[in-house]
mmCIF file of C-alpha atoms and ligand atoms in Angstrom:
data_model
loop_
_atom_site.group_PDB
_atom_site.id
_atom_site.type_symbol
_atom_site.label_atom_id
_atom_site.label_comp_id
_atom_site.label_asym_id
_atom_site.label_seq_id
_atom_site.Cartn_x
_atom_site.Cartn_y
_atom_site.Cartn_z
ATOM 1 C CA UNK A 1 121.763 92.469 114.677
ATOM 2 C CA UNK A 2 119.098 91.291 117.443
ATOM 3 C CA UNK A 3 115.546 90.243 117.100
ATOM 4 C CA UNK A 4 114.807 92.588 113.787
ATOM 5 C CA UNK A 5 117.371 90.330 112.120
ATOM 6 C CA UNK A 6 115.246 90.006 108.639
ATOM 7 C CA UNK A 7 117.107 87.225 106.213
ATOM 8 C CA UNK A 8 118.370 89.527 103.445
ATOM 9 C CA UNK A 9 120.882 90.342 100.472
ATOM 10 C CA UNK A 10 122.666 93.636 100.574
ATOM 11 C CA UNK A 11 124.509 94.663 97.464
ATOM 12 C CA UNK A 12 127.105 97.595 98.346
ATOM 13 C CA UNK A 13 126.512 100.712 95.438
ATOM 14 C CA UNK A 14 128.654 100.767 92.885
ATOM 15 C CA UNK A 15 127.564 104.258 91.800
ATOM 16 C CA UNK A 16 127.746 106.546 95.305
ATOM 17 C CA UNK A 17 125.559 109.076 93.423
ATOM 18 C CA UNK A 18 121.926 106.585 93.639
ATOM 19 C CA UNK A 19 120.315 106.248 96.914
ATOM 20 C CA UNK A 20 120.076 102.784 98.340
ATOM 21 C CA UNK A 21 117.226 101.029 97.405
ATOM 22 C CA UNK A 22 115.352 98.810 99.993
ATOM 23 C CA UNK A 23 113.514 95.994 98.047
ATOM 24 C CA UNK A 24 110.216 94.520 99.302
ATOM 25 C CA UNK A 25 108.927 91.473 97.611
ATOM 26 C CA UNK A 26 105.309 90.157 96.692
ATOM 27 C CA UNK A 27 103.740 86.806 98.205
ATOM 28 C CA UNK A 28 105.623 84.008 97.879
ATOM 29 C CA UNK A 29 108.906 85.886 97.175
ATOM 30 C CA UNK A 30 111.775 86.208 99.018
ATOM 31 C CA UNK A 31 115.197 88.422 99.101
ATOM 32 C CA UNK A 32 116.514 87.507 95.677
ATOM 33 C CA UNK A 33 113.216 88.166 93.535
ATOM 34 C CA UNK A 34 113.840 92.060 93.286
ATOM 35 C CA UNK A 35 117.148 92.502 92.858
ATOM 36 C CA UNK A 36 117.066 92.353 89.165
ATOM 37 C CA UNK A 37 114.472 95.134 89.096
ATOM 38 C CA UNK A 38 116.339 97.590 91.532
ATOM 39 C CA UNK A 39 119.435 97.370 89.188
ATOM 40 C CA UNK A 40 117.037 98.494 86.274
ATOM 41 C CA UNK A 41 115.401 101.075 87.795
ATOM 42 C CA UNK A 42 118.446 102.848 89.380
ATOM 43 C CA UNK A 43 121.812 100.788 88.490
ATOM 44 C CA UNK A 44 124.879 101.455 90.738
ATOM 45 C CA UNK A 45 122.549 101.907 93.568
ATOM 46 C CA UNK A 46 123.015 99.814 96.902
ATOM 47 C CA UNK A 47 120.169 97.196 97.222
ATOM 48 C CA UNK A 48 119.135 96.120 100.517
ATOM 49 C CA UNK A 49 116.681 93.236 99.798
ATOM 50 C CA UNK A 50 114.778 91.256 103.350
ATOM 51 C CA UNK A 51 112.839 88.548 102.812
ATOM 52 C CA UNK A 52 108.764 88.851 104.640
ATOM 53 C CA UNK A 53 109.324 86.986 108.035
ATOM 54 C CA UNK A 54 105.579 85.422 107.970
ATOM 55 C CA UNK A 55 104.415 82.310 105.934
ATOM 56 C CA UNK A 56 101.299 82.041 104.552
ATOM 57 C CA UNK A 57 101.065 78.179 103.175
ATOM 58 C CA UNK A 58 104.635 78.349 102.998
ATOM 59 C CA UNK A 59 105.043 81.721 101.574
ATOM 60 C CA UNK A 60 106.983 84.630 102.943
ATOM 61 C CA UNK A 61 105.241 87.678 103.255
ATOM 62 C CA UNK A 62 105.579 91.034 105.305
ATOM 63 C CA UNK A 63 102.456 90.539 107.197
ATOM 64 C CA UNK A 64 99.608 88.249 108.140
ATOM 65 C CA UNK A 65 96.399 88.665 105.980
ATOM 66 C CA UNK A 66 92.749 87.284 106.660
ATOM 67 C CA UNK A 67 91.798 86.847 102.977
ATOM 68 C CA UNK A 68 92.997 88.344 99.943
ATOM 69 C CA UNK A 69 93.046 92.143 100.355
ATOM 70 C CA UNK A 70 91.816 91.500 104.096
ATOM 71 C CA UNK A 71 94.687 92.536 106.495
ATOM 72 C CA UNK A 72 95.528 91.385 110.017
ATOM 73 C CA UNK A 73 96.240 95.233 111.233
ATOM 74 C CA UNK A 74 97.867 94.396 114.336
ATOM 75 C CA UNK A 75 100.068 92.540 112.553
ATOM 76 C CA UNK A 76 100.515 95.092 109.861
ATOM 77 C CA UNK A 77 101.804 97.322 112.942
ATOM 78 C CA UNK A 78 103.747 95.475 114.310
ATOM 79 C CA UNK A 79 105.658 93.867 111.438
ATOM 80 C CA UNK A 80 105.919 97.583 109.893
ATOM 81 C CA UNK A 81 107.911 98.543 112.810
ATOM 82 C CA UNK A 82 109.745 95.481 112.779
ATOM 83 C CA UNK A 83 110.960 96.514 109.155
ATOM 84 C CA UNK A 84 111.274 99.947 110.533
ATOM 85 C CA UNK A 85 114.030 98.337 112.924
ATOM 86 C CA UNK A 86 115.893 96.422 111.042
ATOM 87 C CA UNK A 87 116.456 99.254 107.958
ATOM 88 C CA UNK A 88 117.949 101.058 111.212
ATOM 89 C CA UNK A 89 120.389 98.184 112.222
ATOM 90 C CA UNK A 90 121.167 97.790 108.282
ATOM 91 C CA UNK A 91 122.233 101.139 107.861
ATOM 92 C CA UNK A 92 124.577 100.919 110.756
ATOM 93 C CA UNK A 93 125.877 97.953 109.876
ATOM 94 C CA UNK A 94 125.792 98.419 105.892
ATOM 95 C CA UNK A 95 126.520 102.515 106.161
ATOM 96 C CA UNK A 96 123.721 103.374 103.840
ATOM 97 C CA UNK A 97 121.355 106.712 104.057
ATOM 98 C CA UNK A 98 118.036 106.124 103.972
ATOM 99 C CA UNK A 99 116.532 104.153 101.255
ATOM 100 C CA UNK A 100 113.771 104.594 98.932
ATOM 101 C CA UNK A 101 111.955 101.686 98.921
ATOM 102 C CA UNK A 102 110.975 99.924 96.062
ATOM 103 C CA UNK A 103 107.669 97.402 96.805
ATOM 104 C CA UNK A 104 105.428 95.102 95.080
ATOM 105 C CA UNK A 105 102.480 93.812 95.871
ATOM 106 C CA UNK A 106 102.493 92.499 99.555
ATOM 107 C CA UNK A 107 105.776 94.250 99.750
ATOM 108 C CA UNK A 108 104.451 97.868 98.730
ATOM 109 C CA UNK A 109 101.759 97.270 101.361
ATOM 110 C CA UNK A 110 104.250 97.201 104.204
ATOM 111 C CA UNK A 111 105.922 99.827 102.629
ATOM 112 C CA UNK A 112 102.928 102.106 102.539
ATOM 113 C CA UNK A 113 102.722 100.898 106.355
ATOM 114 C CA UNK A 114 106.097 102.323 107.232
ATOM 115 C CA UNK A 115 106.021 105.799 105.293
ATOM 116 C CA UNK A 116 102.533 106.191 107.934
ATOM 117 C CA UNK A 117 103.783 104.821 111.075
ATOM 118 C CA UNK A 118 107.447 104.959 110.629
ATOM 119 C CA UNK A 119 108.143 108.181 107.563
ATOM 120 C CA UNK A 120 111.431 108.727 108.837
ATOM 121 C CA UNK A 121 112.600 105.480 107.759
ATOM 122 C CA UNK A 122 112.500 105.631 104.031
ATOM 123 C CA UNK A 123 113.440 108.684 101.373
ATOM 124 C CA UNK A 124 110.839 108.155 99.500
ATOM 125 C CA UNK A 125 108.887 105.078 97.888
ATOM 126 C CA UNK A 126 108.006 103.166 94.882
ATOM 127 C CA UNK A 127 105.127 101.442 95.203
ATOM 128 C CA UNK A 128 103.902 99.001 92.559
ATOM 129 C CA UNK A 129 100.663 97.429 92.909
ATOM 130 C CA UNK A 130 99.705 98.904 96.918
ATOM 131 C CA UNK A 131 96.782 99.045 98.437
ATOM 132 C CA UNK A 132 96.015 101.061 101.967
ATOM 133 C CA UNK A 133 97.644 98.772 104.836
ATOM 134 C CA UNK A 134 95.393 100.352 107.766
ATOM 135 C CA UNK A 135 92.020 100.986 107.126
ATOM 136 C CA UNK A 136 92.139 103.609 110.132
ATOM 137 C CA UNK A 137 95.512 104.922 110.488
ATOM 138 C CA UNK A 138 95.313 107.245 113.421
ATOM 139 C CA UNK A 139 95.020 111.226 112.710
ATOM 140 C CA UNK A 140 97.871 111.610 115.105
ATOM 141 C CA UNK A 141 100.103 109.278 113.073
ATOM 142 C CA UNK A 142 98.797 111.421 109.883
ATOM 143 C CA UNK A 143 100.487 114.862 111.416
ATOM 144 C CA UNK A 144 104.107 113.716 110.344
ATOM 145 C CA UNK A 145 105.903 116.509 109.279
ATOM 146 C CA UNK A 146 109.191 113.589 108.632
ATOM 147 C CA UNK A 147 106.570 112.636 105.378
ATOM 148 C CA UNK A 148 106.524 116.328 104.756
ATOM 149 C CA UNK A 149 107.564 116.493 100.535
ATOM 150 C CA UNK A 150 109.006 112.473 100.518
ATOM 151 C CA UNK A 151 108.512 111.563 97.105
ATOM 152 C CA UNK A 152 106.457 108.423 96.161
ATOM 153 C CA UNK A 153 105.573 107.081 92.729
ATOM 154 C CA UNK A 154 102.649 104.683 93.121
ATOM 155 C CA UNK A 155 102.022 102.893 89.737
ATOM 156 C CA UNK A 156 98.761 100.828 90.002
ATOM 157 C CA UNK A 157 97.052 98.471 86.929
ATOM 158 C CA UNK A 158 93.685 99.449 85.486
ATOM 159 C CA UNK A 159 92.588 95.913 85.753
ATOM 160 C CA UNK A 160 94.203 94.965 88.590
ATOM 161 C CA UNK A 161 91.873 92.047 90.179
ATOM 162 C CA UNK A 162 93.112 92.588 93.654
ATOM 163 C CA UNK A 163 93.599 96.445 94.322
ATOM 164 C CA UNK A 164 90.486 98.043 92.949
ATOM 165 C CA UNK A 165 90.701 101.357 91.585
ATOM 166 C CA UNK A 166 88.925 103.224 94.745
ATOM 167 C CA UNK A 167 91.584 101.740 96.867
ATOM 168 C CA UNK A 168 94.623 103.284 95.584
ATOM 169 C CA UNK A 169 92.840 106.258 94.705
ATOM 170 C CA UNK A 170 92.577 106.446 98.219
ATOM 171 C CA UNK A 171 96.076 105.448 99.389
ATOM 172 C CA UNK A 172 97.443 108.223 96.662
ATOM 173 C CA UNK A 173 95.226 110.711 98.832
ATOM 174 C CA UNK A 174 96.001 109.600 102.494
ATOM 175 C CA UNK A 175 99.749 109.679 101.474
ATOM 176 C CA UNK A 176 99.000 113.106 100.222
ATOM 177 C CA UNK A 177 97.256 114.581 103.112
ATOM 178 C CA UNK A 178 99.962 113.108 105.119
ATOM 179 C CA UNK A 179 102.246 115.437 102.969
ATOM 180 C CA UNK A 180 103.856 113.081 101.052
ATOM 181 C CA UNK A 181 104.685 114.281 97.308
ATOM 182 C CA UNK A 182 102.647 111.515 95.038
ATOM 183 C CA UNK A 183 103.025 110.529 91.700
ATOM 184 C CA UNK A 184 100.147 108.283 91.361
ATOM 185 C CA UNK A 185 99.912 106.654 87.214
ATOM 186 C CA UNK A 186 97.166 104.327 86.420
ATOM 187 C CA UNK A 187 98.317 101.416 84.130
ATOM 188 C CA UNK A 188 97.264 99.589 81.125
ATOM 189 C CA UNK A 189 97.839 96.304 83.262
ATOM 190 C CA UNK A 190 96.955 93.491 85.867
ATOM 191 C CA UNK A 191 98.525 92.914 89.283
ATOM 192 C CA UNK A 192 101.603 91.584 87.659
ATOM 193 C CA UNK A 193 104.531 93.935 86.658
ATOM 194 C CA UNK A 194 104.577 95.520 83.435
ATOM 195 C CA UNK A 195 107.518 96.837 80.918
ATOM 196 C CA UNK A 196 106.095 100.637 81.574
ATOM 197 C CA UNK A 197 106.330 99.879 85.178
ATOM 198 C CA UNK A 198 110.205 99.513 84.860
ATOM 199 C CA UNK A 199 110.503 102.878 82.634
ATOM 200 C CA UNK A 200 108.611 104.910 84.936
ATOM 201 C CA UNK A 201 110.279 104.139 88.029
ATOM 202 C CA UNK A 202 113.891 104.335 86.162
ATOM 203 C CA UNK A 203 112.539 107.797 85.026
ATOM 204 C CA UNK A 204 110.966 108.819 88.184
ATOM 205 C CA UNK A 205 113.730 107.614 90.812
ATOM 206 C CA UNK A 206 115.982 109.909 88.425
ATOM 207 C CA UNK A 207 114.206 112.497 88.090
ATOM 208 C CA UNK A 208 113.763 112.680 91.856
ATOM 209 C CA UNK A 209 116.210 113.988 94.665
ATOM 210 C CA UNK A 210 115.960 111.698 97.178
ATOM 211 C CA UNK A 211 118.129 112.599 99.508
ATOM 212 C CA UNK A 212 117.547 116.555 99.844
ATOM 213 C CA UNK A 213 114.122 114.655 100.319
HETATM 214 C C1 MLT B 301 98.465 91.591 100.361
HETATM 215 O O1 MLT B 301 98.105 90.605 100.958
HETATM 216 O O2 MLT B 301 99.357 92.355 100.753
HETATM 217 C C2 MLT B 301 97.749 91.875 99.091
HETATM 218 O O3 MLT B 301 96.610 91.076 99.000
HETATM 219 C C3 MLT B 301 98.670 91.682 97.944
HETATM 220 C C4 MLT B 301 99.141 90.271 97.848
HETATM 221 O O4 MLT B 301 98.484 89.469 97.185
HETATM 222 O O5 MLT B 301 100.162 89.959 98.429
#
């Protein structure tokens, strides 16, 4: 691998039936936080699991912020097709399809990044506590016929004290225009994860075909 070299896990599938799962950790995580939660929302699937190549205080994330909620865009862009890059060299070197990704937090921001500068990367998305990564994606990035019917299941918290309600409300609907198929739940939670998050995404990621995505 060259410069998109990420530090990662990858856990081969042990079931060749469940798409690959790339895992995208929250602030201060790193590659071995999700692991646990891809093997209980789809077990026997291959995990793929990078760790965010920018520190904020010491803490990885995916990209650089300003303040809490307030995003350094250019970075967003460029660290979204960093991402984009190495899930590229992984599958080469790994032999995996495309993954769905499964994000939280910091990690389902850069994954909402990707599927709207990079769709063809990912089958499809799971994305757990996201807000919208580019306040003004451009239009021509929006006509993306590769996001054309990807399924994504974004579960957000109903008192979530960093993604208000308008925001993902609004990420559900610029994923949609952008032809994406969204499954967007409101839940009786915070920012942190909750049991119900786990059963929905075990009950969505089987429910959905990924691949024929
Ligand atoms: C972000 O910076 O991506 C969001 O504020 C979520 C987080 O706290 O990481």
């Amino acid at each position: 691998m060259t410069e998109s070299t990420f530090i990662h896990r990858f856990e081969p599938a042990t079931n060749a039936g469940s798409p690959p799962l790339l895992l995208l950790h929250g602030t201060g995580g790193d590659e071995n936080d999700l692991l646990g939660l891809g093997k209980m929302i789809s077990p026997g699937s291959a995990l793929l699991s990078p760790r965010g190549r920018v520190l904020e205080h010491g803490m990885p994330r995916f990209f650089r912020r300003l303040a809490e909620g307030v995003f350094d865009e250019d970075d967003v862009r460029r660290r979204a097709l960093e991402l984009g890059d190495f899930v590229a060299d992984a599958r080469k070197q790994y032999g995996i399809a495309a993954p769905v990704a499964v994000g939280f937090s910091n990690g389902a921001n850069i994954a909402a990044a990707l599927l709207l500068l990079k769709p063809d990367v990912l089958a499809g998305a799971i994305l757990l506590r996201a807000m919208v990564p580019l306040s003004d994606p451009p239009k021509t990035d929006l006509l993306m016929p590769e996001l054309g019917g990807k399924p994504i299941l974004l579960l957000s918290g109903q008192a979530d004290p960093i993604v208000p309600a308008s925001n993902s409300a609004k990420l559900a609907a610029l994923l949609s225009e952008a032809g994406a198929r969204v499954d967007h739940k409101v839940l009786p939670a915070g920012h942190q994860l909750s049991q119900a998050d786990v059963t929905l995404a075990r009950n969505w990621i089987g429910s959905v075909d990924a691949k024929a995505a």
